[in-house]
Coordinates of C-alpha atoms and ligand atoms in Angstrom, one line a residue:
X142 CA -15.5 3.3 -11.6
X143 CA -12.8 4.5 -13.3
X144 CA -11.0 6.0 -10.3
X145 CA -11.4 2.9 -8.6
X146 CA -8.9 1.4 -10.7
X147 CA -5.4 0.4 -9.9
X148 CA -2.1 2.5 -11.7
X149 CA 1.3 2.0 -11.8
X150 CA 3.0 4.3 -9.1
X151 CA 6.7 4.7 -11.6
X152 CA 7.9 5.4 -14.7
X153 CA 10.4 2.6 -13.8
X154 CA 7.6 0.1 -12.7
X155 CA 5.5 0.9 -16.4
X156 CA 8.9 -0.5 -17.9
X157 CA 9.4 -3.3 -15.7
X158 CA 6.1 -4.6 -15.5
X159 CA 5.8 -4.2 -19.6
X160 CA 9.3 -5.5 -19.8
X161 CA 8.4 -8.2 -17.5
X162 CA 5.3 -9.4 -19.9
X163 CA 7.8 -9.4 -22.7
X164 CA 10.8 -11.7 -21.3
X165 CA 9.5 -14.9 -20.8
X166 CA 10.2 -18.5 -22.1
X167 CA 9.7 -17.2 -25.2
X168 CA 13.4 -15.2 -24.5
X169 CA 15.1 -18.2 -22.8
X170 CA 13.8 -21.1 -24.3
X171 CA 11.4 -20.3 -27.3
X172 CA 14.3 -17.8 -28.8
X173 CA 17.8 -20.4 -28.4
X174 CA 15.4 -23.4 -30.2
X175 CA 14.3 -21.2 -32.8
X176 CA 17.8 -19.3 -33.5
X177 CA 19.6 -23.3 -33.5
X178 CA 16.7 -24.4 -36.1
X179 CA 17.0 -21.1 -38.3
X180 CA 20.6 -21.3 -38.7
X181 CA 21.7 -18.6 -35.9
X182 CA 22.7 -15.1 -37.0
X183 CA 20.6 -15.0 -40.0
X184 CA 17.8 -15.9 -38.1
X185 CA 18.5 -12.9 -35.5
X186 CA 18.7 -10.3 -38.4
X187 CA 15.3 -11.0 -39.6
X188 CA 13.9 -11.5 -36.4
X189 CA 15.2 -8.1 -35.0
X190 CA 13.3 -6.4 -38.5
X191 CA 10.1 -7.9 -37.4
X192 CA 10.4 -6.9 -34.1
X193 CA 10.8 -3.1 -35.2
X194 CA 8.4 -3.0 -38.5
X195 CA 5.7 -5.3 -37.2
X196 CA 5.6 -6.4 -33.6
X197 CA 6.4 -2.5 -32.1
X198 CA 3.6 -0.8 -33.8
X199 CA 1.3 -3.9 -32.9
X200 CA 2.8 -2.6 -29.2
X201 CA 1.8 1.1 -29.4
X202 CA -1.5 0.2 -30.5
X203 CA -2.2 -1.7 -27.7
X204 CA -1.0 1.5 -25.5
X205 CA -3.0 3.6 -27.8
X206 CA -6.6 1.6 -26.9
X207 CA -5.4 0.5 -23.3
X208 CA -4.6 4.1 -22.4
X209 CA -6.9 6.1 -23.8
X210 CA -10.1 3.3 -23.0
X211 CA -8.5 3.1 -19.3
X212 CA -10.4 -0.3 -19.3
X213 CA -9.6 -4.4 -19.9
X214 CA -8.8 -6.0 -23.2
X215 CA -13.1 -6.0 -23.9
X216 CA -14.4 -3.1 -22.0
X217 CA -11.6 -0.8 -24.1
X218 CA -13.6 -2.1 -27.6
X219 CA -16.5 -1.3 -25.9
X220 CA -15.8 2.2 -24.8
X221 CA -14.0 3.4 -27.9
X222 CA -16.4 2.2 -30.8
X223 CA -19.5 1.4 -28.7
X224 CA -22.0 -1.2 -30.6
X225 CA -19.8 -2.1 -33.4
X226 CA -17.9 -5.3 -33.9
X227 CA -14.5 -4.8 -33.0
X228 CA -15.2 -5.8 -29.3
X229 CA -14.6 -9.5 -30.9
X230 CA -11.1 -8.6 -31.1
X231 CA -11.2 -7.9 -26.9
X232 CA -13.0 -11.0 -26.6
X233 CA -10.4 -12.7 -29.0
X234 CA -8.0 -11.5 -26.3
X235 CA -9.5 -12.5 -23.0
X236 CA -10.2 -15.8 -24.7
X237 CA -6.4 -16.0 -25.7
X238 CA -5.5 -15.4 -22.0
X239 CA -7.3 -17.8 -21.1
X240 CA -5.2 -20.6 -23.2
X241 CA -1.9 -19.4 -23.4
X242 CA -1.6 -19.4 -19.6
X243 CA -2.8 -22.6 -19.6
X244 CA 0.0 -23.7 -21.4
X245 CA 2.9 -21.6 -20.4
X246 CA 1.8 -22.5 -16.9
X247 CA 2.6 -26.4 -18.0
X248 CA 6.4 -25.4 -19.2
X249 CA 6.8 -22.9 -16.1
X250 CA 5.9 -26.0 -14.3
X251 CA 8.4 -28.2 -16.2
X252 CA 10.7 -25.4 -14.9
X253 CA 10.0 -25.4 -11.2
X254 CA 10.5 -28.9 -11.2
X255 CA 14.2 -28.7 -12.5
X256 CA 15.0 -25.8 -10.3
X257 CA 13.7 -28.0 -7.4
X258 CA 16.3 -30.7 -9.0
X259 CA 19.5 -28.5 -9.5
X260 CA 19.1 -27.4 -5.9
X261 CA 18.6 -30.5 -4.6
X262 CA 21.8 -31.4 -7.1
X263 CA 20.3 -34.0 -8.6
X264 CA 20.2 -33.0 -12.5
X265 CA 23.9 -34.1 -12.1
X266 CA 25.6 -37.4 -12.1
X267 CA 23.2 -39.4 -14.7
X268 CA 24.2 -40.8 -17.9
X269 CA 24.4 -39.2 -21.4
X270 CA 21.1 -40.5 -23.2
X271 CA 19.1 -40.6 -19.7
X272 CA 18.7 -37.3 -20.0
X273 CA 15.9 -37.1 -22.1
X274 CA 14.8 -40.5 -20.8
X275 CA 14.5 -38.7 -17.6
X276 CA 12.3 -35.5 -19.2
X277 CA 9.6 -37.7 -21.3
X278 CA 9.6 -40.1 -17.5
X279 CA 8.3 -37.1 -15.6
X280 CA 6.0 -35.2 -18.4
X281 CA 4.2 -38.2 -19.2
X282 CA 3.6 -38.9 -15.3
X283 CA 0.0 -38.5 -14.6
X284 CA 0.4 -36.4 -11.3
X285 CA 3.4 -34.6 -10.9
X286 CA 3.4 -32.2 -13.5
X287 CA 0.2 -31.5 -12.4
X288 CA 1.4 -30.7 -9.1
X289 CA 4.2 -28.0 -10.1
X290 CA 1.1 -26.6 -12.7
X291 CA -0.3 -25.9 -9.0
X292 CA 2.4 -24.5 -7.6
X293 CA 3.3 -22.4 -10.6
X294 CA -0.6 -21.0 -10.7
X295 CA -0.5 -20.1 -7.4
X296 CA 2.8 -18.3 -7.2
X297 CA 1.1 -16.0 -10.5
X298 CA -2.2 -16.2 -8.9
X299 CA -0.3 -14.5 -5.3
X300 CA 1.0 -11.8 -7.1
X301 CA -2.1 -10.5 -9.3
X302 CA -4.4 -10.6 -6.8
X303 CA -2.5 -8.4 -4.8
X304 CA -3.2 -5.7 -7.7
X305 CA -1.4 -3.5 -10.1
X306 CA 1.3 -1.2 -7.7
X307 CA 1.3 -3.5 -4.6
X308 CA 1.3 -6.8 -6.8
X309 CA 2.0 -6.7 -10.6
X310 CA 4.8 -3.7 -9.8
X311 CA 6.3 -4.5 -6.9
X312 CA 7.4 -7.7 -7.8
X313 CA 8.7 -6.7 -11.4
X314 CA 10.9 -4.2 -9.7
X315 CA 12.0 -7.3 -7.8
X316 CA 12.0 -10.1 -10.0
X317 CA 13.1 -7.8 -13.4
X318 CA 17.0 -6.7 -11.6
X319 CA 17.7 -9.9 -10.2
X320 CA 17.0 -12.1 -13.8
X321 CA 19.2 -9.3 -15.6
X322 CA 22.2 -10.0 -13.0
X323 CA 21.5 -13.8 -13.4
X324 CA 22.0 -13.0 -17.1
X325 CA 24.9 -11.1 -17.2
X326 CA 26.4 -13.4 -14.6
X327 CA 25.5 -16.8 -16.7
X328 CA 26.8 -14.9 -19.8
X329 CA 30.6 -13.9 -18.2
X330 CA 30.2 -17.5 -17.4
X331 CA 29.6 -18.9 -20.4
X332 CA 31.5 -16.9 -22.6
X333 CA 34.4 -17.8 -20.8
X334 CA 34.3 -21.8 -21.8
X335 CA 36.7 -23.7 -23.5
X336 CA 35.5 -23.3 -27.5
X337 CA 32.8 -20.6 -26.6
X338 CA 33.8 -18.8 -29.9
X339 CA 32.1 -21.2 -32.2
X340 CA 28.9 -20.7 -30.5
X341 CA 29.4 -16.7 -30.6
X342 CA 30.6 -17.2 -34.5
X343 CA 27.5 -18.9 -34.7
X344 CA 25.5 -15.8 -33.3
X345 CA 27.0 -13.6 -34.9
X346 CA 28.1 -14.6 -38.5
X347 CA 24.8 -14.7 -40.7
X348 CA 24.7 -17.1 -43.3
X349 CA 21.7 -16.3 -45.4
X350 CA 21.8 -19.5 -47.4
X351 CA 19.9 -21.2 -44.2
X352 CA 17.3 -18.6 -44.9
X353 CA 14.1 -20.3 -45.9
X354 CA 10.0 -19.0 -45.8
X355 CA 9.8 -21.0 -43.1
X356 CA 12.7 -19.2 -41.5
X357 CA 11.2 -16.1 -42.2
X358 CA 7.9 -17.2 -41.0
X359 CA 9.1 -18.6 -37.3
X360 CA 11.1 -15.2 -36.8
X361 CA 7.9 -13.1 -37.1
X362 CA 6.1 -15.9 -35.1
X363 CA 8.4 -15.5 -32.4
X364 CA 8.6 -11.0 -32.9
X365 CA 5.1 -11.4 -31.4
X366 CA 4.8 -14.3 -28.6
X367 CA 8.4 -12.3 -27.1
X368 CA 6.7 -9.4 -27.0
X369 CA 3.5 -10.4 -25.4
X370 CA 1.4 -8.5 -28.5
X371 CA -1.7 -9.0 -30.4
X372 CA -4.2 -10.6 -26.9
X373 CA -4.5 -7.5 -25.7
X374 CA -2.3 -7.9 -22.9
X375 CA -0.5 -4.5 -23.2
X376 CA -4.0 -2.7 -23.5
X377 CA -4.4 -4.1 -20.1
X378 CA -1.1 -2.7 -18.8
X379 CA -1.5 0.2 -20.7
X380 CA -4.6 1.1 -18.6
X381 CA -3.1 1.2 -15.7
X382 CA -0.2 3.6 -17.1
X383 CA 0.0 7.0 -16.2
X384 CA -1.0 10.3 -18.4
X385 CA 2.3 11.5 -18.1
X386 CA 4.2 7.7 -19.8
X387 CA 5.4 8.2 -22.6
X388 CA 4.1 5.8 -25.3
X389 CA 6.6 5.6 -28.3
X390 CA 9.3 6.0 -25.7
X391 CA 7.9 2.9 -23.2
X392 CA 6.9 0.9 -26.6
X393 CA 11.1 1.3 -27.6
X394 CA 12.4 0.4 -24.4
X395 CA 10.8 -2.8 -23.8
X396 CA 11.7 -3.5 -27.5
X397 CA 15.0 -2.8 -27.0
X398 CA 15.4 -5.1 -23.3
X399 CA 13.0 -8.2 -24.4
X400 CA 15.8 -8.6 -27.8
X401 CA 18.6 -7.8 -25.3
X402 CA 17.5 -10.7 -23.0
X403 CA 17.0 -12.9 -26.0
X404 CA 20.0 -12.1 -27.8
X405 CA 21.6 -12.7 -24.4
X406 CA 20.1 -15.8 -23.8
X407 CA 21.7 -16.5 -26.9
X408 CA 25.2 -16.1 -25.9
X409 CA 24.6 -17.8 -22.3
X410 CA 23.2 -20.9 -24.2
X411 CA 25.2 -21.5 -27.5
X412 CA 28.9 -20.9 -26.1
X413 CA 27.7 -23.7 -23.6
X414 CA 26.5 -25.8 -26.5
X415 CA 29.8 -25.9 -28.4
X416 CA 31.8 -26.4 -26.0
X417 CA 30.6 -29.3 -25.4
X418 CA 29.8 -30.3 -29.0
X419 CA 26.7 -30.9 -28.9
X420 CA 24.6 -29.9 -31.9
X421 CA 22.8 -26.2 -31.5
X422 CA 19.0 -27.5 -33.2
X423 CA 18.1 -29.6 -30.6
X424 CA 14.6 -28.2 -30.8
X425 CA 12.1 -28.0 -27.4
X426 CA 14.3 -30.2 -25.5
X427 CA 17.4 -28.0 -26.0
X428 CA 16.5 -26.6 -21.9
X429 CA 15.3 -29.2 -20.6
X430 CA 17.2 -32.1 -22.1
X431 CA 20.7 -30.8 -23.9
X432 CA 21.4 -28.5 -21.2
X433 CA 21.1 -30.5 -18.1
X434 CA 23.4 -32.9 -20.0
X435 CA 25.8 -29.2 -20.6
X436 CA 25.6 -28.7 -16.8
X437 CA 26.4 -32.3 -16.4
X438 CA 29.7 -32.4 -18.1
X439 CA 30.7 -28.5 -17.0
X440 CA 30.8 -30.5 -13.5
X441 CA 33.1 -33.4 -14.4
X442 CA 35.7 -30.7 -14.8
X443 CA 34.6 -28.0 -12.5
X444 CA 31.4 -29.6 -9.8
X445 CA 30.5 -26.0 -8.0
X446 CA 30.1 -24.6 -11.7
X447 CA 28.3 -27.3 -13.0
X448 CA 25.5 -26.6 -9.7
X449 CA 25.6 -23.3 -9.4
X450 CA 25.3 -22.8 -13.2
X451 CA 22.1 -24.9 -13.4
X452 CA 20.3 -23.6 -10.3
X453 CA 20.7 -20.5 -11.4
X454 CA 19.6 -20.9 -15.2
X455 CA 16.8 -22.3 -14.0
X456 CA 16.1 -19.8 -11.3
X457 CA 16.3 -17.5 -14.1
X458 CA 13.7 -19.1 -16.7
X459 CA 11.1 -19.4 -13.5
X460 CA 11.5 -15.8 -12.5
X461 CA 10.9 -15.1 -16.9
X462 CA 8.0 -17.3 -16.8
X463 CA 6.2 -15.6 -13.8
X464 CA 6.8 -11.8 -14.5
X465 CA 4.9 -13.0 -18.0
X466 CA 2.5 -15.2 -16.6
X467 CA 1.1 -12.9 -14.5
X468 CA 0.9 -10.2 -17.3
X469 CA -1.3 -13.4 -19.1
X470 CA -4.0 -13.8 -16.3
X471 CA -3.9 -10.2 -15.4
X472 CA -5.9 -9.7 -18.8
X473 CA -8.5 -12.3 -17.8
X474 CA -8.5 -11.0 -14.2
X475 CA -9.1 -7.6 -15.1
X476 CA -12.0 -7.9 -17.2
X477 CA -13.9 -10.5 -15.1
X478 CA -13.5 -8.1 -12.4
X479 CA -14.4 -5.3 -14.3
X480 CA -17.2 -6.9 -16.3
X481 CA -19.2 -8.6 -13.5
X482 CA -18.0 -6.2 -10.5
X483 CA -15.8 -9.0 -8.4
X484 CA -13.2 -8.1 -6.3
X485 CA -10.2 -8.8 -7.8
X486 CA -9.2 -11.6 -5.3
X487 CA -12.2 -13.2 -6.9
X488 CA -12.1 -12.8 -10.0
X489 CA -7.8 -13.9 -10.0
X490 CA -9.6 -17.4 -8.3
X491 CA -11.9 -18.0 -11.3
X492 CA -8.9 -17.6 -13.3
X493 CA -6.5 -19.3 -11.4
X494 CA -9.3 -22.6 -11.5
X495 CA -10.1 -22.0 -15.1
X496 CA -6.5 -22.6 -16.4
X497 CA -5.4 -24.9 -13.7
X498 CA -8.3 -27.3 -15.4
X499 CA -7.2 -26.2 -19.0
X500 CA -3.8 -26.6 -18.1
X501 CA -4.3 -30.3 -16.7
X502 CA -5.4 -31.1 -20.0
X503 CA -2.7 -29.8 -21.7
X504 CA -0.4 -31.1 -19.7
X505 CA -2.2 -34.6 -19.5
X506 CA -1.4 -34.2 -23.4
X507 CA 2.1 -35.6 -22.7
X508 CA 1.1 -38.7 -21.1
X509 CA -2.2 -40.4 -20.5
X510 CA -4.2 -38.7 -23.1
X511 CA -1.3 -38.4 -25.5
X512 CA -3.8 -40.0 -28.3
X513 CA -6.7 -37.7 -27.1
X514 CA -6.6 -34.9 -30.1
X515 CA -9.1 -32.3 -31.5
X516 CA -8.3 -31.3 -35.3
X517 CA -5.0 -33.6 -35.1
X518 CA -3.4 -31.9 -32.4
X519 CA -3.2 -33.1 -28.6
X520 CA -4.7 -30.1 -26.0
X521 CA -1.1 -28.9 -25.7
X522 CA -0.3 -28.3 -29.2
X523 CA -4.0 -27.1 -30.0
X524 CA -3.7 -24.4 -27.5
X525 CA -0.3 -23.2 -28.7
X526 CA -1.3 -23.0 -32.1
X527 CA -4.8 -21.6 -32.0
X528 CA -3.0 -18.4 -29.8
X529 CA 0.6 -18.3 -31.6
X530 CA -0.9 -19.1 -34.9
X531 CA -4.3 -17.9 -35.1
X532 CA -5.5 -15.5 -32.6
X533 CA -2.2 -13.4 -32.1
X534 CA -1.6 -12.6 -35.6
X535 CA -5.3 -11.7 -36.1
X536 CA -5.6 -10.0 -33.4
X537 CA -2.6 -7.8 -34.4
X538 CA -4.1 -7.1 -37.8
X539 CA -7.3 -5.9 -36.3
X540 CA -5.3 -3.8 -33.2
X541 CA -3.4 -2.3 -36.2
X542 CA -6.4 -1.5 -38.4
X543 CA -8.4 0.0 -35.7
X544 CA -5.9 2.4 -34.5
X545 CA -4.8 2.6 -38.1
X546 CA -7.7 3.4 -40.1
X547 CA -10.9 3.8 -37.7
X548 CA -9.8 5.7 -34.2
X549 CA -9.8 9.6 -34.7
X550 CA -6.5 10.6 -35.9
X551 CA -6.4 13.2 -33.2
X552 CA -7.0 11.1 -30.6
X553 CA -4.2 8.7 -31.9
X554 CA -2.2 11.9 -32.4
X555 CA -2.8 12.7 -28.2
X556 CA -2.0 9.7 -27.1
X557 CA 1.6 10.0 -29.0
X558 CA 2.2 13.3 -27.8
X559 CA 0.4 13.1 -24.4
X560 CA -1.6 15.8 -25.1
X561 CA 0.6 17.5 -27.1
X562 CA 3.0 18.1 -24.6
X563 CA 5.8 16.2 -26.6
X564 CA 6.9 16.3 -30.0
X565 CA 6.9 12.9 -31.8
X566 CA 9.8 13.3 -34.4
X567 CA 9.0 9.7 -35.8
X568 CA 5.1 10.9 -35.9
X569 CA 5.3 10.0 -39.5
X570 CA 7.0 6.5 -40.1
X571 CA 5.1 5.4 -36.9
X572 CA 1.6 5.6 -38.8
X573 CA 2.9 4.4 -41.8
X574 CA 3.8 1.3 -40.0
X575 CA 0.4 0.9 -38.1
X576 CA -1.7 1.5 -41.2
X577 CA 0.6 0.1 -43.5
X578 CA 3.8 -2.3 -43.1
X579 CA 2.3 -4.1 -39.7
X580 CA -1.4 -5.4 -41.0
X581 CA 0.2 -6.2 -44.3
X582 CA 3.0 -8.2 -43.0
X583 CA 1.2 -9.8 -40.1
X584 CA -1.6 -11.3 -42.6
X585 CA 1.3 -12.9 -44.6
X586 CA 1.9 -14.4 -41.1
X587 CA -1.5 -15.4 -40.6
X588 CA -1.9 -16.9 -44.1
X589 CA 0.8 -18.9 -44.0
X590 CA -0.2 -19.9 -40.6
X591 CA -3.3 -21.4 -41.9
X592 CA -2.2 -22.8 -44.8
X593 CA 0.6 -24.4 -42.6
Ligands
PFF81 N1 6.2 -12.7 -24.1 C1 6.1 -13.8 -23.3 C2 7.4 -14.6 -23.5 O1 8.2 -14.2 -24.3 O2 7.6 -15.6 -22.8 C3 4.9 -14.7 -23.6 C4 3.6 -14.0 -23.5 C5 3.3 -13.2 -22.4 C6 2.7 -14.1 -24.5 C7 2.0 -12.5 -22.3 C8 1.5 -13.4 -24.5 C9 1.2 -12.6 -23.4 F1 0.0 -12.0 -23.3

């Protein structure tokens, strides 16, 4: 069976695809709201720690078991420590699939609906304050967002059923170029405003008095959504990789271009911010609400700049949210198609319907069933949490403490080396970190999660 499955065809495509799973909305819209509430450069120094102690080895864990299983998030558990409990952590995974595309899909959705707007130029013109009159008008309608959720599924759902090279890589290598240009060109853009050097003082000047657990807790929340660890996504990717990919190197690339886009996003969205002094901890509405108004104003003085700025920003957070959302349902596609034998156009449909309905309730949590809640929290926020807060961080403790402490040593020790075809100078500090620093810091994570 095992030849039947799909691989990557590049080098190149392994880093894009991985890459592409990493930047997300959790780059261009999680990372600015989270940087503005934590205080800005303080925020980024601890965050880029956790990224490197905890979230990396989390990373090459998930390479370790998806590579070396060459099966889905489940079947890998399954194969590499047959009859014994771990396989809850692959069905931990699958099930966290499941729910976080349901509710990425919702804000992807949010996103092709303004994209739609700045091209049709109508996020211009309005009124200060209507902003975010217009934003909690259209979430809390019954219908449309339910329509763009649609769209959005089906745009993810075209390119995973279309399988791993002629699907999954092909459009990475696409979509993954054209959202760095976008970036770079936004950035030139918006470094270049009148008072952009507030918002890069603010970047880049930590002030560590802002620096509070709860600080400290959001940045290693955020280390692992960005990087797409701790569901077993990357095991799934990590199947499909080739013998010859190297792990530790792979694992430090898409490190290294997930913080650049974030740190980027960073500098397209807070010059813009202070320039037109508005305040930088504007929380979830800061892309939706505060920078619509941002585009707004930047066309008062210049109008092409003010349109073409916004259509592409928002081109560029929809092209984020679908190279990551189909690295999401790829983990559920794989293993239904694996597990029960369904061709993979199949087995993408069940998915597709699954969290279209699961995503219909989340986004019904904004309007007509804002009062419905299960443990306090509306569908929307449930979701997010149970994943972000609960299942991630678990699921990163256990990733870390199989590889760590239960997978032979010398099978851990091949799939660094590739055989032993490559010497691993940071062979050392790299278990140290899996057995040690990651499940440690993780569970403080987790902890506080729960007790939060
Ligand atoms: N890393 C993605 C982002 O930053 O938007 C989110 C994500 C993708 C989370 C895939 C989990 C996942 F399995």
């Amino acid at each position: 069976m095992n030849t039947m499955r799909g691989r990557f065809g590049s080098q190149l495509g392994v880093i894009l695809a991985s890459a592409g799973s990493a930047v997300g909305l959790g780059n261009i819209w999680r990372f600015p709201m989270e940087v503005g509430r934590g205080g800005g450069a303080a925020f980024i120094l601890i965050y880029l720690c956790f990224i490197l102690l905890l979230a990396m080895p989390v990373m090459l864990c998930e390479f370790i078991i998806g590579r070396s299983s060459r099966s889905n998030a489940i079947g890998a558990f399954r194969k590499l420590a047959p009859g014994k409990p771990w396989v809850l952590t692959g069905i931990m995974g699958v099930l966290s699939g499941f729910l976080v595309l349901s509710f990425y899909s919702v804000v992807a959705g949010w996103t092709l609906h303004y994209t739609a707007l700045s091209a049709a130029g109508q996020i211009l013109g309005k009124d200060g304050t209507d902003y975010g009159a217009a934003f909690n008008t259209f979430v809390s309608d019954p219908w449309l967002p339910l329509v763009y959720l649609a769209v959005f599924l089906l745009l993810t759902h075209f390119v995973v059923a279309r399988g791993i090279e002629r699907g999954i890589e092909h459009y990475s290598k696409l979509m993954m170029p054209l959202l760095l240009v976008i970036i770079v060109l936004l950035m030139c853009f918006s470094l270049t405003l009148p008072g952009a050097s507030e918002g890069i003082r603010f970047l880049l000047d930590p002030d560590l008095s802002e620096v509070t657990p709860d600080v400290v807790l959001g940045a290693m929340g955020q280390a692992f959504f960005s990087l797409s660890v701790g569901i077993g996504c990357l095991i799934t990717y990590s199947s499909y990789f080739s013998n010859e990919t190297r792990l530790v190197r792979s694992a430090l690339n898409v490190c290294a271009i997930d913080t650049l886009v974030a740190v980027l996003s960073g500098f397209i969205i807070f010059p813009t911010v202070f320039s037109v002094g508005i305040n930088p901890d504007a929380g979830p509405g800061l892309v939706f609400i505060t920078l619509p108004n941002v585009f707004n104003m930047m066309s008062g003085q210049m109008p092409l700049a003010g349109y073409v700025f916004a259509l592409l920003f928002y081109i560029l957070l929809l092209l984020a949210a679908l190279t990551s959302s189909i690295s999401m349902h790829e983990i559920c596609t794989a293993f239904l198609s694996e597990h029960f034998s369904l061709s993979r156009r199949k087995a993408a449909a069940i998915v597709t319907a699954v969290c279209f309905m699961l995503g219909a309730c989340c986004s019904l949590s904004f309007g007509p069933w804002r009062e419905v809640t299960v443990m306090g929290r509306g569908f929307f926020d449930l979701f997010d949490f149970t994943v972000t807060k609960f299942l991630m961080p678990l699921g990163g403790i256990s990733m870390t403490l199989f590889v760590g402490w239960w997978l032979d040593r010398r099978l851990v020790e091949q799939q660094l080396t590739n055989g032993g075809t490559l010497s691993v100078r940071l062979m050392r500090p790299l278990l140290v970190l899996i057995r040690w620093v990651a499940p440690i810091g993780i569970l403080i994570i987790f902890w506080s999660g729960l007790l939060g």
